[in-house]
Coordinates of C-alpha atoms in Angstrom, one line a residue:
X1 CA -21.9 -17.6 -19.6
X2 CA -18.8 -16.0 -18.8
X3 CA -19.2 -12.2 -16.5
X4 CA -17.0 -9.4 -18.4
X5 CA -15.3 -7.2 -15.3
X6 CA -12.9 -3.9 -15.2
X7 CA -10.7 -2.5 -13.1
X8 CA -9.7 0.9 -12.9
X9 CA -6.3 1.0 -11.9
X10 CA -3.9 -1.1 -11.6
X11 CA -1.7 -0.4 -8.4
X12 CA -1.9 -2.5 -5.5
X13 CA -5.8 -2.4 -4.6
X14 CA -6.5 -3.3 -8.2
X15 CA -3.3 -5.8 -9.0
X16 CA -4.5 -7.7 -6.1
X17 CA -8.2 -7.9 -6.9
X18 CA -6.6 -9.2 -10.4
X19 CA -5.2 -12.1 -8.9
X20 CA -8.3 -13.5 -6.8
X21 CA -10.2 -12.6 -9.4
X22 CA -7.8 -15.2 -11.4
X23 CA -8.2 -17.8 -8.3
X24 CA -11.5 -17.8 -6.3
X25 CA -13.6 -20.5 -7.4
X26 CA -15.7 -19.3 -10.1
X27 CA -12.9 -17.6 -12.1
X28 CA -13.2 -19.7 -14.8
X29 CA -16.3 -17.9 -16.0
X30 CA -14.2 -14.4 -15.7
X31 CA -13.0 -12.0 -18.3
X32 CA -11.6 -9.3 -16.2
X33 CA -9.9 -6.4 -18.2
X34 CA -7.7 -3.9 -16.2
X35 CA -7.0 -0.1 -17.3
X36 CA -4.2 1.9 -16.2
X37 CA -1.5 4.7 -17.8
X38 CA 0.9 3.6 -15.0
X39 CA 1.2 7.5 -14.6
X40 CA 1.8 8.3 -11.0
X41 CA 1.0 4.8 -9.3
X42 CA 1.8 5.3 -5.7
X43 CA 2.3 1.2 -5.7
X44 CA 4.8 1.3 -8.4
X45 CA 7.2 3.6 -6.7
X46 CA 6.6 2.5 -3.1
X47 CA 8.6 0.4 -1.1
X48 CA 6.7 -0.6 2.0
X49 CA 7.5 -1.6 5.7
X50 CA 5.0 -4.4 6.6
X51 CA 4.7 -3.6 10.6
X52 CA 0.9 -1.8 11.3
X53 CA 1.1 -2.8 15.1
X54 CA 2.7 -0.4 16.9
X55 CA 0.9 3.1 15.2
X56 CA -0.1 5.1 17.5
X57 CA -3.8 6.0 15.0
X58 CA -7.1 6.3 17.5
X59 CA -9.1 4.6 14.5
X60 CA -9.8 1.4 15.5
X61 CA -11.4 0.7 12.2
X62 CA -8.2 1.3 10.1
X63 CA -5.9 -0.9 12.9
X64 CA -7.8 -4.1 12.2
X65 CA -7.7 -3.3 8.2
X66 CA -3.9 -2.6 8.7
X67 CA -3.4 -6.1 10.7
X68 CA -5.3 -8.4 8.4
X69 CA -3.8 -6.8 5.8
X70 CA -0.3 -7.8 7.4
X71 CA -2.1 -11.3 8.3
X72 CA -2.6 -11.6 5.0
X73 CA 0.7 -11.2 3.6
X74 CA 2.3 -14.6 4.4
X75 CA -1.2 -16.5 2.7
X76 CA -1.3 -14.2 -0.2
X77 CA 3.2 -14.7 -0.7
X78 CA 2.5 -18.3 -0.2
X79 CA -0.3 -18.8 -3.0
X80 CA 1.3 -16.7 -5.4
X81 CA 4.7 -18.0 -4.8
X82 CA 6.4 -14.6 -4.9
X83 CA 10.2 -14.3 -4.2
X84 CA 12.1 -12.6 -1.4
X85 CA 12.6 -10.0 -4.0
X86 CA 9.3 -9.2 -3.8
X87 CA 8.6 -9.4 0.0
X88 CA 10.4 -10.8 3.2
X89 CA 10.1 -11.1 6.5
X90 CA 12.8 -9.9 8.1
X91 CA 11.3 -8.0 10.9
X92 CA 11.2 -4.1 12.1
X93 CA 13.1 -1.9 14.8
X94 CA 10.9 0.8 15.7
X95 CA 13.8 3.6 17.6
X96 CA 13.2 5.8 20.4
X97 CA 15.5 8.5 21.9
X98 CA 14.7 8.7 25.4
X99 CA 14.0 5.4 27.7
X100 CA 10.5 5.9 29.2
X101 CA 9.4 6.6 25.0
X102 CA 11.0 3.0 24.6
X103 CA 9.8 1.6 27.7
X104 CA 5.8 2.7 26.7
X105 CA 6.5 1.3 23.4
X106 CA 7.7 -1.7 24.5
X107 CA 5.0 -1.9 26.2
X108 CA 2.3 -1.2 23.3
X109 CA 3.8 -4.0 21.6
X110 CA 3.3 -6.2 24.3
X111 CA -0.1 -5.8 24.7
X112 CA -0.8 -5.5 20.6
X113 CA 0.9 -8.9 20.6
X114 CA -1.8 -11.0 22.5
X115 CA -4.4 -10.2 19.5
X116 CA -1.7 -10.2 16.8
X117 CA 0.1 -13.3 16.7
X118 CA 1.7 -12.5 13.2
X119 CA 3.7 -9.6 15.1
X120 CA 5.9 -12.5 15.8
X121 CA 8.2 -12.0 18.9
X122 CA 9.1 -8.5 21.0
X123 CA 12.2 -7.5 21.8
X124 CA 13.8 -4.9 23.5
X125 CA 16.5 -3.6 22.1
X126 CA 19.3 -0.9 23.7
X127 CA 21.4 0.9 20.7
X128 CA 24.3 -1.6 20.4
X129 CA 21.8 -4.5 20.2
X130 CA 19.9 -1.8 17.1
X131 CA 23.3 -2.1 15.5
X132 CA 24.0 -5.6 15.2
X133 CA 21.1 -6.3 13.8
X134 CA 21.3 -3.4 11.5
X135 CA 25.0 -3.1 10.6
X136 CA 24.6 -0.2 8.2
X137 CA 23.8 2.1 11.2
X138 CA 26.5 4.3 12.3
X139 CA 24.2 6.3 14.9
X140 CA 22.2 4.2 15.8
X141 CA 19.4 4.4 18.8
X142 CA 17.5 1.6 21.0
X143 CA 14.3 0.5 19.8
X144 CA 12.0 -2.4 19.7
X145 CA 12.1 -5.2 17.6
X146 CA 9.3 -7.1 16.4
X147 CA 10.2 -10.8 14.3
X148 CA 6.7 -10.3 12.2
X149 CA 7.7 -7.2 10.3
X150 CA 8.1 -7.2 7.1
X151 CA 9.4 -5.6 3.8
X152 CA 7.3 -5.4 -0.3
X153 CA 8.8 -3.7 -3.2
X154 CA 5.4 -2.5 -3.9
X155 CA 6.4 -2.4 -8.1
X156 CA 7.6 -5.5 -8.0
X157 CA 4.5 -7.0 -6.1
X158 CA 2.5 -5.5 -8.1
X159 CA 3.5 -6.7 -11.5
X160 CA 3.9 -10.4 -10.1
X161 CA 0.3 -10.5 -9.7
X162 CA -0.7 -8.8 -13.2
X163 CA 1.9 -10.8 -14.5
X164 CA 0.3 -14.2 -12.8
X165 CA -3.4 -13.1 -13.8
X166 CA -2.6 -12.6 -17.1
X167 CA -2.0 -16.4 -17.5
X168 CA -5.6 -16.9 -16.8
X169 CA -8.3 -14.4 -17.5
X170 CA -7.3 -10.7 -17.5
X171 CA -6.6 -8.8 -20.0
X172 CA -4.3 -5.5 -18.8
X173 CA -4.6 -2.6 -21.3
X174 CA -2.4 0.6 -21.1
X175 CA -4.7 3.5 -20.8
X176 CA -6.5 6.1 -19.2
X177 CA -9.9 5.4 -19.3
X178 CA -13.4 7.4 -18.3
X179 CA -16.4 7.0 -16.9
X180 CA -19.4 7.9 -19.0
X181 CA -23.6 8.9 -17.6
X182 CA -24.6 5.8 -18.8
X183 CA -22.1 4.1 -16.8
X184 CA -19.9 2.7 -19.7
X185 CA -16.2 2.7 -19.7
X186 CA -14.9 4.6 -22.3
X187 CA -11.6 3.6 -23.8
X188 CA -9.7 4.0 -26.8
X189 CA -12.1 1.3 -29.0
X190 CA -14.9 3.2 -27.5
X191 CA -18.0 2.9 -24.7
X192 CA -17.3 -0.6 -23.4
X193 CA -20.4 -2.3 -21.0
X194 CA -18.7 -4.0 -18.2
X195 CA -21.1 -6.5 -15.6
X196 CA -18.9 -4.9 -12.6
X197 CA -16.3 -2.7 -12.3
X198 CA -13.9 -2.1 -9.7
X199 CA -12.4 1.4 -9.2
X200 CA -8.9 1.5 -7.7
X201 CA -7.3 4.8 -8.8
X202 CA -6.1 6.2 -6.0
X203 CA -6.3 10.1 -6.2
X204 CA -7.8 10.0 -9.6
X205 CA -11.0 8.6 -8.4
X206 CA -13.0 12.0 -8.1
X207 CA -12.4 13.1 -11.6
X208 CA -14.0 9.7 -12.6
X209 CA -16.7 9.7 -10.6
X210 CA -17.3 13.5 -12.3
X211 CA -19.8 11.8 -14.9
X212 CA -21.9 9.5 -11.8
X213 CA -22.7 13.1 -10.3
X214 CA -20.1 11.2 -7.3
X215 CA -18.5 14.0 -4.9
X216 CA -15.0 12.2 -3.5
X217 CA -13.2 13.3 -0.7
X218 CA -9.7 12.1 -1.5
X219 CA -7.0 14.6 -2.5
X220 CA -3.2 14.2 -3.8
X221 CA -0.5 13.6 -2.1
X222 CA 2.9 13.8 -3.5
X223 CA 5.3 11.3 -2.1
X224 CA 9.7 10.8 -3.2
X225 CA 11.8 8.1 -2.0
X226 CA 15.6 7.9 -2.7
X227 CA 17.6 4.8 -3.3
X228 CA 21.4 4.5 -2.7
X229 CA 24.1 2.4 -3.1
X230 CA 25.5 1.0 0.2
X231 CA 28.1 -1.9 1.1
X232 CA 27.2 -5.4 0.4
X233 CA 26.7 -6.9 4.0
X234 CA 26.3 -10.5 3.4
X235 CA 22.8 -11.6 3.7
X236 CA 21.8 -7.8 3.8
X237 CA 18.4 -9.2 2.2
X238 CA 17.7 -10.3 5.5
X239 CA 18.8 -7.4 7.5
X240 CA 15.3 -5.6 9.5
X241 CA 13.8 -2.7 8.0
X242 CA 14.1 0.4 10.5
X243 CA 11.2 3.3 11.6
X244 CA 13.3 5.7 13.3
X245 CA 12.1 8.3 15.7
X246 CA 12.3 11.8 13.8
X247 CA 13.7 10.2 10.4
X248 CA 12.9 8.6 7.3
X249 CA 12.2 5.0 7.0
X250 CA 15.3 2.8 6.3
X251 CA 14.7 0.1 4.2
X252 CA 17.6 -2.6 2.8
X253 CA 17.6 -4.9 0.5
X254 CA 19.7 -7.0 -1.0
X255 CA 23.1 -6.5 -2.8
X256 CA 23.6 -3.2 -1.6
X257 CA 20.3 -1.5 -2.2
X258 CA 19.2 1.4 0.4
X259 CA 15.5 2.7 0.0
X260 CA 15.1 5.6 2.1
X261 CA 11.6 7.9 2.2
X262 CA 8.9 8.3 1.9
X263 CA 7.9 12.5 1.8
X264 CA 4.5 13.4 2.4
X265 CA 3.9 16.4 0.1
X266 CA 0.2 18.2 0.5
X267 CA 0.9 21.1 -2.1
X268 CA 2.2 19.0 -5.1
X269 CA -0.8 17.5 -5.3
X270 CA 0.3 15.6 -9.2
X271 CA 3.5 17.4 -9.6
X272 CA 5.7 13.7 -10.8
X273 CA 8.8 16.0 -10.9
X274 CA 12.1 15.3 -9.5
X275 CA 12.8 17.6 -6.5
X276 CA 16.3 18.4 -5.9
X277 CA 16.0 20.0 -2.6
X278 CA 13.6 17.2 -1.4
X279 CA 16.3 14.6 -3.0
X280 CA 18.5 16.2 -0.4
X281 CA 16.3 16.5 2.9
X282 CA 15.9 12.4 2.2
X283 CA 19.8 11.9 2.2
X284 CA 20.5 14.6 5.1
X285 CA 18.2 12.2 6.9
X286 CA 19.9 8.6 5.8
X287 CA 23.2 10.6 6.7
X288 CA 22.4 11.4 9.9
X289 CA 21.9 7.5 10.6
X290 CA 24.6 6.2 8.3
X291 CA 27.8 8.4 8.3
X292 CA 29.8 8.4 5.1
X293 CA 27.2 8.6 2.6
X294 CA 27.1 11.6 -0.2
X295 CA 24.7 12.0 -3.3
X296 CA 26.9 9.8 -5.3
X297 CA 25.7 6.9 -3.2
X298 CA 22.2 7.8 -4.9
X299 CA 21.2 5.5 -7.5
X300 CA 17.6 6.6 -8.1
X301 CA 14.8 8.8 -6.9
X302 CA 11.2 7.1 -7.1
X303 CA 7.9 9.3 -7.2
X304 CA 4.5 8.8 -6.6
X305 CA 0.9 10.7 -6.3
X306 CA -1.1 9.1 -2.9
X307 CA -4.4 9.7 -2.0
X308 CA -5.6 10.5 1.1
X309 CA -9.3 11.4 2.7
X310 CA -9.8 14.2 5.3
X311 CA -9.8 11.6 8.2
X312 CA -6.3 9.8 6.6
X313 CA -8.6 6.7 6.4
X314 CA -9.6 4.6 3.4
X315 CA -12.5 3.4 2.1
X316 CA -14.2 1.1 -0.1
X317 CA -17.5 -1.1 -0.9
X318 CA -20.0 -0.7 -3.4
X319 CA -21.0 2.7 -4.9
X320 CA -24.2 4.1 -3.8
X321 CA -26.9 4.2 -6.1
X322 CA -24.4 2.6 -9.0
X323 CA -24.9 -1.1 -7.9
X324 CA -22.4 -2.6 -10.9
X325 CA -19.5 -0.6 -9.4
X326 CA -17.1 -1.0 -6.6
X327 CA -14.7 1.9 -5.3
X328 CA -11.6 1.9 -3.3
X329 CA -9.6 5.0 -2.6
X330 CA -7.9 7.1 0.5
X331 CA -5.1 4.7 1.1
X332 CA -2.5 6.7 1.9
X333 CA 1.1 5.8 3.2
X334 CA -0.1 2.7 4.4
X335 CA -1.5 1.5 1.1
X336 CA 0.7 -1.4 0.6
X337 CA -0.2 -3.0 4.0
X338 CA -4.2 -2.7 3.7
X339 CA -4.5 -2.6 -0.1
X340 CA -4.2 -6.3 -0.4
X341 CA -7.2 -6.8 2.0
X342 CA -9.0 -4.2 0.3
X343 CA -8.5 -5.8 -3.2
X344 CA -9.0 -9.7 -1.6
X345 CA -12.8 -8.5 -0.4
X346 CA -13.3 -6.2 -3.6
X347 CA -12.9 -9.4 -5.8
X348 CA -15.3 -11.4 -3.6
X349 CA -17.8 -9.2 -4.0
X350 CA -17.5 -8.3 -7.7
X351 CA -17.3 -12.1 -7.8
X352 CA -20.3 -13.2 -6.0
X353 CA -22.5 -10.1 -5.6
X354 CA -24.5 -9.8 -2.0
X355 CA -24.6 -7.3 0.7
X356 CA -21.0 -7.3 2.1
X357 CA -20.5 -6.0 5.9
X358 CA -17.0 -3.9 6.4
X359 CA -18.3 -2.2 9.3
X360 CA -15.2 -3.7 10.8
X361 CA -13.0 -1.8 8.9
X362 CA -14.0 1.5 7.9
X363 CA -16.5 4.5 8.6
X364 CA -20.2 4.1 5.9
X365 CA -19.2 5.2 2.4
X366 CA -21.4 8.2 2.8
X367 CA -18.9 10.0 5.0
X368 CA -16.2 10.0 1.4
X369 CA -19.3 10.0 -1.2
X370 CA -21.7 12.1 -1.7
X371 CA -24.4 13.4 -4.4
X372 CA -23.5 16.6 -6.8
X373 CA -26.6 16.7 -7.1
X374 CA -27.9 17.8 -3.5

């Protein structure tokens, strides 16, 4: 008898659970249908720096969600045989201006390494070492360099794994979807009665919950990244992705392309408009690291909507008191790095049921959710 499953969503939380839910044994008996406008999707217009180890977050929780998501990344690339156009490991320099900042980060990362092996090797770099490695820099500044970073075009990872999960079992439909009392989801061919459903949609998750009598705490974020033309450095898809001290990130890829971003934008909430004098804080801060560059090195502008909870941490499990659904939200700027873990364990549970234990990784669900009816 084969077990009818939706998902909500369909950015990197829900592309993910997609795919295992395409490969775990027992997917054979699957017909998994996935919902989403495409409207806003923080995945789609996120390019991500793979490199959790050396954040400076108190929450011990989020850090090992953030690491196995990284240690995750090489399994999951592997599996689903995605290209370096997708993801690559071409490590990250993480800068610091003055030498005992560099020298306490330096020493972070040795310490980090002993329990994360996938951090790879540690290196101290000074700035002419930072510019070798990263020929692109003009200014540049020492840092540290760890081997085991990484770099996803998270629209490009995301729509490899639709894309593969679509040759088995799901079904992806372009639509906005509700949630009705009676816990159907209500699409465009009417109330549709799902045997579990997995909720991934970001910072539209309270709105759907509206109908459960669900309180969320997740709110908006708005978030713009620019990409520019630069020179063509011969095996520039392999150059390191950079987190500089006081800048944007600095993210190349091959043939030329420059990502640079991302904002973090509290009052735009769902505003998906281009913002010229945002576009221009982004490339003051590219300039200040690459001399040379003017707008007319920018070949795009990418924007997104995040969500974020009150203690910047995400969560997810099973909804309380609505056993057939599964909820996932608050992933913020690091969505790309945990959302693959998050959609990996969502899958096995909407998969095989039980009582699953993510103490590990995040706070109870009752801190995010709680009753409109108290």
């Amino acid at each position: 008898m084969q077990k009818r499953i939706a998902i909500i969503g369909g950015g990197i939380v829900g592309a993910t659970a997609a795919y295992y839910l395409s490969t775990l044994p027992g997917a054979q008996h699957l017909k998994v249908t996935l919902y989403d406008d495409g409207n806003g999707q923080a995945s789609k217009a996120a390019a991500g720096i793979i490199s959790p180890w050396l954040s400076k977050r108190r929450n011990q929780q989020w850090y090992r969600l953030a690491k196995d998501g990284a240690d995750l990344y090489p399994q999951l690339v592997h599996d689903a045989q995605l290209g370096t156009e997708v993801y690559q490991q071409t490590g990250t320099i993480v800068t610091r201006a003055a030498l005992p900042d560099l020298e306490a980060l330096d020493a972070l990362a040795q310490e980090r390494q002993k329990t994360a092996p996938t951090m790879g090797t540690v290196q101290q770099l000074t700035a002419q070492e930072v510019q070798a490695k990263l020929p692109l820099l003009t200014n540049p500044q020492a840092g540290v360099f760890l081997s085991g970073g990484a770099k996803v075009d998270g629209g490009a990872l995301v729509d490899a794994l639709l894309t593969q999960a679509s040759h088995k079992n799901l079904t992806v439909r372009r639509e906005r979807v509700k949630l009705d009392q009676d816990e159907n989801v209500v699409t465009s061919l009417g109330a549709q009665r799902f045997d579990r459903v997995i909720i991934a949609a970001g910072a539209w998750l309270p709105e759907l919950l509206v109908p459960l009598h669900v309180r969320t705490d997740v709110r908006a974020q708005k978030g713009q990244l620019i990409e520019l033309a630069v020179k063509d450095y011969p095996l520039q898809e392999n150059l390191p992705v950079l987190m500089p001290e006081g800048e944007r990130d600095f993210v190349p890829f091959g043939h030329g392309k420059l990502i640079v971003g991302a904002t973090h934008e509290d009052d735009k909430h769902f505003d998906l408009s281009l913002d010229a004098a945002v576009t221009a804080d982004l490339l003051a801060s590219a300039q200040r690291l690459m001399s040379g560059l003017t707008d007319q090195n920018i070949t795009g502008v990418r924007v997104g909507t995040r969500a974020y909870t009150s203690d910047f941490a995400p969560f997810f499990g099973p909804l309380p008191e609505h056993d057939r659904f599964l909820v996932a939200s608050g992933l913020g700027s690091s969505g790309l790095t945990t959302g693959p873990q998050i959609g990996r364990l969502l899958a096995g549970s909407a998969l095989y049921g039980g009582t699953p234990d993510w103490r590990n990784y995040e706070k109870p669900l009752a801190t995010y959710l709680t009753s409109s009816l108290a």
